[in-house]
mmCIF file with all atom_site columns, C-alpha atoms in Angstrom:
data_model
loop_
_atom_site.group_PDB
_atom_site.id
_atom_site.type_symbol
_atom_site.label_atom_id
_atom_site.label_alt_id
_atom_site.label_comp_id
_atom_site.label_asym_id
_atom_site.label_entity_id
_atom_site.label_seq_id
_atom_site.pdbx_PDB_ins_code
_atom_site.Cartn_x
_atom_site.Cartn_y
_atom_site.Cartn_z
_atom_site.occupancy
_atom_site.B_iso_or_equiv
_atom_site.pdbx_formal_charge
_atom_site.auth_seq_id
_atom_site.auth_comp_id
_atom_site.auth_asym_id
_atom_site.auth_atom_id
_atom_site.pdbx_PDB_model_num
ATOM 1   C CA . MET B 1 1   ? 1.670   16.434  4.470   1.00 65.00 ? 27  MET B CA 1
ATOM 2   C CA . VAL B 1 2   ? 0.050   13.693  6.442   1.00 80.00 ? 28  VAL B CA 1
ATOM 3   C CA . ASP B 1 3   ? 2.034   10.246  7.334   1.00 86.00 ? 29  ASP B CA 1
ATOM 4   C CA . TYR B 1 4   ? -0.364  7.602   6.730   1.00 88.00 ? 30  TYR B CA 1
ATOM 5   C CA . TYR B 1 5   ? 1.284   4.693   8.773   1.00 89.00 ? 31  TYR B CA 1
ATOM 6   C CA . GLU B 1 6   ? 2.286   6.866   11.279  1.00 92.00 ? 32  GLU B CA 1
ATOM 7   C CA . VAL B 1 7   ? -1.444  7.843   11.357  1.00 92.00 ? 33  VAL B CA 1
ATOM 8   C CA . LEU B 1 8   ? -2.733  3.141   11.818  1.00 93.00 ? 34  LEU B CA 1
ATOM 9   C CA . GLY B 1 9   ? 0.502   2.407   14.236  1.00 94.00 ? 35  GLY B CA 1
ATOM 10  C CA . VAL B 1 10  ? 2.239   0.105   11.393  1.00 92.00 ? 36  VAL B CA 1
ATOM 11  C CA . GLN B 1 11  ? 5.526   0.721   9.785   1.00 90.00 ? 37  GLN B CA 1
ATOM 12  C CA . LYS B 1 12  ? 5.683   0.875   6.079   1.00 84.00 ? 38  LYS B CA 1
ATOM 13  C CA . HIS B 1 13  ? 6.780   -2.859  5.307   1.00 83.00 ? 39  HIS B CA 1
ATOM 14  C CA . ALA B 1 14  ? 3.642   -3.808  6.576   1.00 85.00 ? 40  ALA B CA 1
ATOM 15  C CA . SER B 1 15  ? 1.657   -6.685  5.897   1.00 86.00 ? 41  SER B CA 1
ATOM 16  C CA . ALA B 1 16  ? -2.071  -5.638  4.332   1.00 87.00 ? 42  ALA B CA 1
ATOM 17  C CA . GLU B 1 17  ? -2.880  -7.571  7.832   1.00 90.00 ? 43  GLU B CA 1
ATOM 18  C CA . ASP B 1 18  ? -1.253  -5.280  9.987   1.00 92.00 ? 44  ASP B CA 1
ATOM 19  C CA . ILE B 1 19  ? -2.939  -2.554  7.796   1.00 91.00 ? 45  ILE B CA 1
ATOM 20  C CA . LYS B 1 20  ? -6.244  -4.219  8.376   1.00 92.00 ? 46  LYS B CA 1
ATOM 21  C CA . LYS B 1 21  ? -6.257  -4.928  12.225  1.00 94.00 ? 47  LYS B CA 1
ATOM 22  C CA . ALA B 1 22  ? -4.241  -0.922  12.900  1.00 94.00 ? 48  ALA B CA 1
ATOM 23  C CA . TYR B 1 23  ? -7.025  -0.146  10.743  1.00 94.00 ? 49  TYR B CA 1
ATOM 24  C CA . ARG B 1 24  ? -10.575 -2.435  12.798  1.00 94.00 ? 50  ARG B CA 1
ATOM 25  C CA . LYS B 1 25  ? -8.533  -1.762  16.629  1.00 95.00 ? 51  LYS B CA 1
ATOM 26  C CA . LEU B 1 26  ? -8.119  2.381   15.788  1.00 94.00 ? 52  LEU B CA 1
ATOM 27  C CA . ALA B 1 27  ? -11.390 2.251   13.923  1.00 92.00 ? 53  ALA B CA 1
ATOM 28  C CA . LEU B 1 28  ? -13.798 1.191   17.139  1.00 92.00 ? 54  LEU B CA 1
ATOM 29  C CA . LYS B 1 29  ? -11.417 3.146   19.406  1.00 94.00 ? 55  LYS B CA 1
ATOM 30  C CA . TRP B 1 30  ? -11.975 6.617   17.931  1.00 92.00 ? 56  TRP B CA 1
ATOM 31  C CA . HIS B 1 31  ? -15.675 6.464   16.352  1.00 91.00 ? 57  HIS B CA 1
ATOM 32  C CA . PRO B 1 32  ? -17.615 8.910   17.643  1.00 88.00 ? 58  PRO B CA 1
ATOM 33  C CA . ASP B 1 33  ? -20.331 6.631   19.621  1.00 90.00 ? 59  ASP B CA 1
ATOM 34  C CA . LYS B 1 34  ? -18.009 5.208   21.101  1.00 90.00 ? 60  LYS B CA 1
ATOM 35  C CA . ASN B 1 35  ? -16.632 8.893   22.116  1.00 89.00 ? 61  ASN B CA 1
ATOM 36  C CA . PRO B 1 36  ? -19.800 10.881  23.347  1.00 89.00 ? 62  PRO B CA 1
ATOM 37  C CA . ASP B 1 37  ? -17.847 13.520  25.657  1.00 92.00 ? 63  ASP B CA 1
ATOM 38  C CA . ASN B 1 38  ? -15.041 14.321  22.375  1.00 90.00 ? 64  ASN B CA 1
ATOM 39  C CA . LYS B 1 39  ? -16.796 13.750  19.208  1.00 89.00 ? 65  LYS B CA 1
ATOM 40  C CA . GLU B 1 40  ? -15.340 16.482  16.705  1.00 91.00 ? 66  GLU B CA 1
ATOM 41  C CA . GLU B 1 41  ? -12.120 15.155  17.669  1.00 92.00 ? 67  GLU B CA 1
ATOM 42  C CA . ALA B 1 42  ? -13.112 11.249  17.731  1.00 90.00 ? 68  ALA B CA 1
ATOM 43  C CA . GLU B 1 43  ? -14.482 12.496  14.445  1.00 91.00 ? 69  GLU B CA 1
ATOM 44  C CA . ARG B 1 44  ? -11.689 13.903  13.151  1.00 92.00 ? 70  ARG B CA 1
ATOM 45  C CA . GLN B 1 45  ? -9.842  11.132  13.917  1.00 92.00 ? 71  GLN B CA 1
ATOM 46  C CA . PHE B 1 46  ? -11.865 8.443   12.551  1.00 92.00 ? 72  PHE B CA 1
ATOM 47  C CA . LYS B 1 47  ? -12.219 10.720  9.499   1.00 91.00 ? 73  LYS B CA 1
ATOM 48  C CA . GLN B 1 48  ? -8.335  10.467  9.279   1.00 92.00 ? 74  GLN B CA 1
ATOM 49  C CA . VAL B 1 49  ? -8.375  6.590   10.347  1.00 92.00 ? 75  VAL B CA 1
ATOM 50  C CA . ALA B 1 50  ? -10.390 6.085   7.831   1.00 90.00 ? 76  ALA B CA 1
ATOM 51  C CA . GLU B 1 51  ? -8.454  7.221   4.876   1.00 89.00 ? 77  GLU B CA 1
ATOM 52  C CA . ALA B 1 52  ? -5.358  6.149   5.762   1.00 88.00 ? 78  ALA B CA 1
ATOM 53  C CA . TYR B 1 53  ? -6.607  2.349   5.900   1.00 89.00 ? 79  TYR B CA 1
ATOM 54  C CA . GLU B 1 54  ? -7.895  3.505   2.097   1.00 87.00 ? 80  GLU B CA 1
ATOM 55  C CA . VAL B 1 55  ? -5.019  4.789   0.799   1.00 84.00 ? 81  VAL B CA 1
ATOM 56  C CA . LEU B 1 56  ? -2.864  1.861   2.419   1.00 87.00 ? 82  LEU B CA 1
ATOM 57  C CA . SER B 1 57  ? -4.780  -0.865  1.888   1.00 85.00 ? 83  SER B CA 1
ATOM 58  C CA . ASP B 1 58  ? -4.766  -0.831  -2.533  1.00 79.00 ? 84  ASP B CA 1
ATOM 59  C CA . VAL B 1 59  ? -2.170  -1.634  -3.551  1.00 76.00 ? 85  VAL B CA 1
ATOM 60  C CA . MET B 1 60  ? -2.359  1.305   -6.145  1.00 72.00 ? 86  MET B CA 1
ATOM 61  C CA . ARG B 1 61  ? -2.486  4.210   -3.967  1.00 75.00 ? 87  ARG B CA 1
ATOM 62  C CA . LYS B 1 62  ? -0.239  2.648   -0.936  1.00 75.00 ? 88  LYS B CA 1
ATOM 63  C CA . CYS B 1 63  ? 2.827   2.468   -4.162  1.00 72.00 ? 89  CYS B CA 1
ATOM 64  C CA . ILE B 1 64  ? 1.893   5.931   -4.852  1.00 71.00 ? 90  ILE B CA 1
ATOM 65  C CA . PHE B 1 65  ? 1.883   7.546   -1.552  1.00 71.00 ? 91  PHE B CA 1
ATOM 66  C CA . SER B 1 66  ? 5.011   5.456   -0.096  1.00 69.00 ? 92  SER B CA 1
ATOM 67  C CA . GLN B 1 67  ? 6.622   6.645   -3.270  1.00 65.00 ? 93  GLN B CA 1
ATOM 68  C CA . ILE B 1 68  ? 6.134   10.220  -3.458  1.00 58.00 ? 94  ILE B CA 1
ATOM 69  C CA . PRO B 1 69  ? 8.436   11.456  -1.238  1.00 47.00 ? 95  PRO B CA 1
ATOM 70  C CA . SER B 1 70  ? 6.305   15.236  -0.630  1.00 45.00 ? 96  SER B CA 1
ATOM 71  C CA . PHE B 1 71  ? 3.510   16.633  -3.528  1.00 44.00 ? 97  PHE B CA 1
ATOM 72  C CA . PRO B 1 72  ? 2.744   20.019  -3.860  1.00 42.00 ? 98  PRO B CA 1
ATOM 73  C CA . ILE B 1 73  ? 1.883   22.506  -1.344  1.00 36.00 ? 99  ILE B CA 1
ATOM 74  C CA . GLY B 1 74  ? -1.237  22.136  0.231   1.00 39.00 ? 100 GLY B CA 1
ATOM 75  C CA . PHE B 1 75  ? -1.634  18.784  -0.425  1.00 44.00 ? 101 PHE B CA 1
ATOM 76  C CA . THR B 1 76  ? -2.615  17.238  3.256   1.00 46.00 ? 102 THR B CA 1
ATOM 77  C CA . SER B 1 77  ? -4.506  13.928  2.160   1.00 48.00 ? 103 SER B CA 1
ATOM 78  C CA . PHE B 1 78  ? -5.726  12.034  -0.889  1.00 48.00 ? 104 PHE B CA 1
ATOM 79  C CA . GLY B 1 79  ? -8.937  13.138  -0.239  1.00 48.00 ? 105 GLY B CA 1
ATOM 80  C CA . SER B 1 80  ? -8.365  16.478  -1.197  1.00 44.00 ? 106 SER B CA 1
ATOM 81  C CA . LEU B 1 81  ? -6.589  16.095  -5.037  1.00 45.00 ? 107 LEU B CA 1
ATOM 82  C CA . GLY B 1 82  ? -10.788 17.584  -5.820  1.00 44.00 ? 108 GLY B CA 1
ATOM 83  C CA . HIS B 1 83  ? -12.614 16.021  -7.599  1.00 43.00 ? 109 HIS B CA 1
ATOM 84  C CA . GLY B 1 84  ? -10.740 13.873  -10.228 1.00 44.00 ? 110 GLY B CA 1
ATOM 85  C CA . GLY B 1 85  ? -8.924  11.935  -6.840  1.00 44.00 ? 111 GLY B CA 1
ATOM 86  C CA . LEU B 1 86  ? -6.193  10.519  -7.271  1.00 45.00 ? 112 LEU B CA 1
ATOM 87  C CA . THR B 1 87  ? -6.798  8.872   -10.547 1.00 43.00 ? 113 THR B CA 1
ATOM 88  C CA . SER B 1 88  ? -6.359  12.305  -12.035 1.00 41.00 ? 114 SER B CA 1
ATOM 89  C CA . PHE B 1 89  ? -3.481  13.282  -9.587  1.00 44.00 ? 115 PHE B CA 1
ATOM 90  C CA . SER B 1 90  ? -1.938  10.365  -11.041 1.00 44.00 ? 116 SER B CA 1
ATOM 91  C CA . SER B 1 91  ? -2.740  10.879  -14.560 1.00 41.00 ? 117 SER B CA 1
ATOM 92  C CA . THR B 1 92  ? -1.709  14.575  -14.372 1.00 41.00 ? 118 THR B CA 1
ATOM 93  C CA . SER B 1 93  ? 1.338   13.726  -11.915 1.00 44.00 ? 119 SER B CA 1
ATOM 94  C CA . PHE B 1 94  ? 3.352   9.921   -14.518 1.00 45.00 ? 120 PHE B CA 1
ATOM 95  C CA . GLY B 1 95  ? 1.055   11.091  -17.494 1.00 43.00 ? 121 GLY B CA 1
ATOM 96  C CA . GLY B 1 96  ? -1.165  9.165   -18.852 1.00 43.00 ? 122 GLY B CA 1
ATOM 97  C CA . SER B 1 97  ? -4.579  8.108   -18.504 1.00 43.00 ? 123 SER B CA 1
ATOM 98  C CA . GLY B 1 98  ? -5.156  7.257   -15.215 1.00 45.00 ? 124 GLY B CA 1
ATOM 99  C CA . MET B 1 99  ? -3.161  3.674   -12.467 1.00 45.00 ? 125 MET B CA 1
ATOM 100 C CA . GLY B 1 100 ? -3.180  2.533   -15.891 1.00 48.00 ? 126 GLY B CA 1
ATOM 101 C CA . ASN B 1 101 ? 0.388   3.003   -16.990 1.00 56.00 ? 127 ASN B CA 1
ATOM 102 C CA . PHE B 1 102 ? 1.825   3.485   -13.786 1.00 65.00 ? 128 PHE B CA 1
ATOM 103 C CA . LYS B 1 103 ? 4.317   0.078   -12.643 1.00 74.00 ? 129 LYS B CA 1
ATOM 104 C CA . SER B 1 104 ? 6.651   0.390   -10.050 1.00 78.00 ? 130 SER B CA 1
ATOM 105 C CA . VAL B 1 105 ? 8.797   -2.371  -9.129  1.00 81.00 ? 131 VAL B CA 1
ATOM 106 C CA . SER B 1 106 ? 11.000  -3.438  -5.476  1.00 84.00 ? 132 SER B CA 1
ATOM 107 C CA . THR B 1 107 ? 14.023  -7.101  -5.604  1.00 85.00 ? 133 THR B CA 1
ATOM 108 C CA . SER B 1 108 ? 15.192  -7.482  -2.483  1.00 84.00 ? 134 SER B CA 1
ATOM 109 C CA . THR B 1 109 ? 17.892  -10.137 -2.435  1.00 84.00 ? 135 THR B CA 1
ATOM 110 C CA . LYS B 1 110 ? 18.972  -12.358 0.100   1.00 86.00 ? 136 LYS B CA 1
ATOM 111 C CA . ILE B 1 111 ? 21.539  -15.007 2.054   1.00 85.00 ? 137 ILE B CA 1
ATOM 112 C CA . VAL B 1 112 ? 19.229  -17.556 3.783   1.00 83.00 ? 138 VAL B CA 1
ATOM 113 C CA . ASN B 1 113 ? 21.149  -21.028 4.530   1.00 86.00 ? 139 ASN B CA 1
ATOM 114 C CA . GLY B 1 114 ? 23.959  -20.719 2.112   1.00 87.00 ? 140 GLY B CA 1
ATOM 115 C CA . ARG B 1 115 ? 21.760  -19.907 -0.910  1.00 88.00 ? 141 ARG B CA 1
ATOM 116 C CA . LYS B 1 116 ? 20.449  -16.077 -2.499  1.00 89.00 ? 142 LYS B CA 1
ATOM 117 C CA . ILE B 1 117 ? 16.882  -15.668 -1.970  1.00 87.00 ? 143 ILE B CA 1
ATOM 118 C CA . THR B 1 118 ? 15.035  -12.793 -4.809  1.00 88.00 ? 144 THR B CA 1
ATOM 119 C CA . THR B 1 119 ? 12.226  -11.023 -4.246  1.00 87.00 ? 145 THR B CA 1
ATOM 120 C CA . LYS B 1 120 ? 10.968  -8.988  -6.728  1.00 88.00 ? 146 LYS B CA 1
ATOM 121 C CA . ARG B 1 121 ? 7.874   -7.481  -6.061  1.00 86.00 ? 147 ARG B CA 1
ATOM 122 C CA . ILE B 1 122 ? 6.037   -6.098  -9.059  1.00 84.00 ? 148 ILE B CA 1
ATOM 123 C CA . ILE B 1 123 ? 3.031   -3.284  -9.250  1.00 81.00 ? 149 ILE B CA 1
ATOM 124 C CA . GLU B 1 124 ? 1.177   -2.968  -12.568 1.00 77.00 ? 150 GLU B CA 1
ATOM 125 C CA . ASN B 1 125 ? -1.782  -2.424  -14.762 1.00 71.00 ? 151 ASN B CA 1
ATOM 126 C CA . GLY B 1 126 ? -2.873  -2.088  -11.038 1.00 73.00 ? 152 GLY B CA 1
ATOM 127 C CA . GLN B 1 127 ? -1.838  -5.894  -10.029 1.00 79.00 ? 153 GLN B CA 1
ATOM 128 C CA . GLU B 1 128 ? 0.737   -7.285  -7.862  1.00 83.00 ? 154 GLU B CA 1
ATOM 129 C CA . ARG B 1 129 ? 2.881   -9.374  -8.470  1.00 86.00 ? 155 ARG B CA 1
ATOM 130 C CA . VAL B 1 130 ? 5.562   -10.886 -6.502  1.00 86.00 ? 156 VAL B CA 1
ATOM 131 C CA . GLU B 1 131 ? 8.176   -13.657 -7.854  1.00 87.00 ? 157 GLU B CA 1
ATOM 132 C CA . VAL B 1 132 ? 10.422  -15.022 -5.441  1.00 88.00 ? 158 VAL B CA 1
ATOM 133 C CA . GLU B 1 133 ? 13.880  -17.151 -6.365  1.00 89.00 ? 159 GLU B CA 1
ATOM 134 C CA . GLU B 1 134 ? 16.126  -19.404 -4.732  1.00 88.00 ? 160 GLU B CA 1
ATOM 135 C CA . ASP B 1 135 ? 19.550  -19.300 -6.208  1.00 88.00 ? 161 ASP B CA 1
ATOM 136 C CA . GLY B 1 136 ? 17.792  -18.197 -9.942  1.00 85.00 ? 162 GLY B CA 1
ATOM 137 C CA . GLN B 1 137 ? 15.239  -20.678 -9.868  1.00 87.00 ? 163 GLN B CA 1
ATOM 138 C CA . LEU B 1 138 ? 11.738  -19.189 -9.456  1.00 85.00 ? 164 LEU B CA 1
ATOM 139 C CA . ARG B 1 139 ? 10.017  -21.223 -6.610  1.00 85.00 ? 165 ARG B CA 1
ATOM 140 C CA . SER B 1 140 ? 7.024   -18.473 -5.421  1.00 84.00 ? 166 SER B CA 1
ATOM 141 C CA . LEU B 1 141 ? 4.763   -16.904 -7.548  1.00 83.00 ? 167 LEU B CA 1
ATOM 142 C CA . THR B 1 142 ? 1.923   -14.586 -6.085  1.00 83.00 ? 168 THR B CA 1
ATOM 143 C CA . ILE B 1 143 ? -0.394  -12.159 -8.209  1.00 82.00 ? 169 ILE B CA 1
ATOM 144 C CA . ASN B 1 144 ? -2.920  -10.184 -6.195  1.00 80.00 ? 170 ASN B CA 1
ATOM 145 C CA . GLY B 1 145 ? -2.265  -12.253 -2.912  1.00 78.00 ? 171 GLY B CA 1
ATOM 146 C CA . LYS B 1 146 ? -2.817  -15.460 -4.786  1.00 82.00 ? 172 LYS B CA 1
ATOM 147 C CA . GLU B 1 147 ? 0.126   -18.216 -4.702  1.00 81.00 ? 173 GLU B CA 1
ATOM 148 C CA . GLN B 1 148 ? -0.057  -19.046 -7.785  1.00 80.00 ? 174 GLN B CA 1
ATOM 149 C CA . LEU B 1 149 ? 1.211   -22.971 -9.298  1.00 78.00 ? 175 LEU B CA 1
ATOM 150 C CA . LEU B 1 150 ? 4.175   -23.444 -10.887 1.00 75.00 ? 176 LEU B CA 1
ATOM 151 C CA . ARG B 1 151 ? 5.050   -26.415 -13.195 1.00 70.00 ? 177 ARG B CA 1
ATOM 152 C CA . LEU B 1 152 ? 8.182   -27.958 -12.076 1.00 62.00 ? 178 LEU B CA 1
ATOM 153 C CA . ASP B 1 153 ? 10.668  -29.497 -15.427 1.00 59.00 ? 179 ASP B CA 1
ATOM 154 C CA . ASN B 1 154 ? 12.875  -31.259 -13.923 1.00 57.00 ? 180 ASN B CA 1
ATOM 155 C CA . LYS B 1 155 ? 15.683  -31.823 -16.123 1.00 51.00 ? 181 LYS B CA 1
#
């Protein structure tokens, strides 16, 4: 199976911005027009870089790629999933009709300056929600990359 993080030269916890920067750099490097002496290899690399970016830049596809340790024999990329592509793959693999029923939750907790900081990342129905709590109080909420305003109750 192709490791898309390795293809783009980024770490598994890379931000969307880091993934995009890596993609642009490699797309320029491997563009067939920039490699007239090695067009076939450049085309192959360019397609692989484009496929890696397509998967890792999409929250749902990235989540599926990151959480499924191995695919069926013969699976080499998301492009090899056939006519139904990722949607039919997720329907048959996870049950339900496509991406709508897929949910992922990851939580991390750390102590910073004596305060307990908990970050919860929830991906459900194609939406990403990131909640940051400080000592049990919600301090930050981001939905699909846009920070939400929070009402503060002073009790």
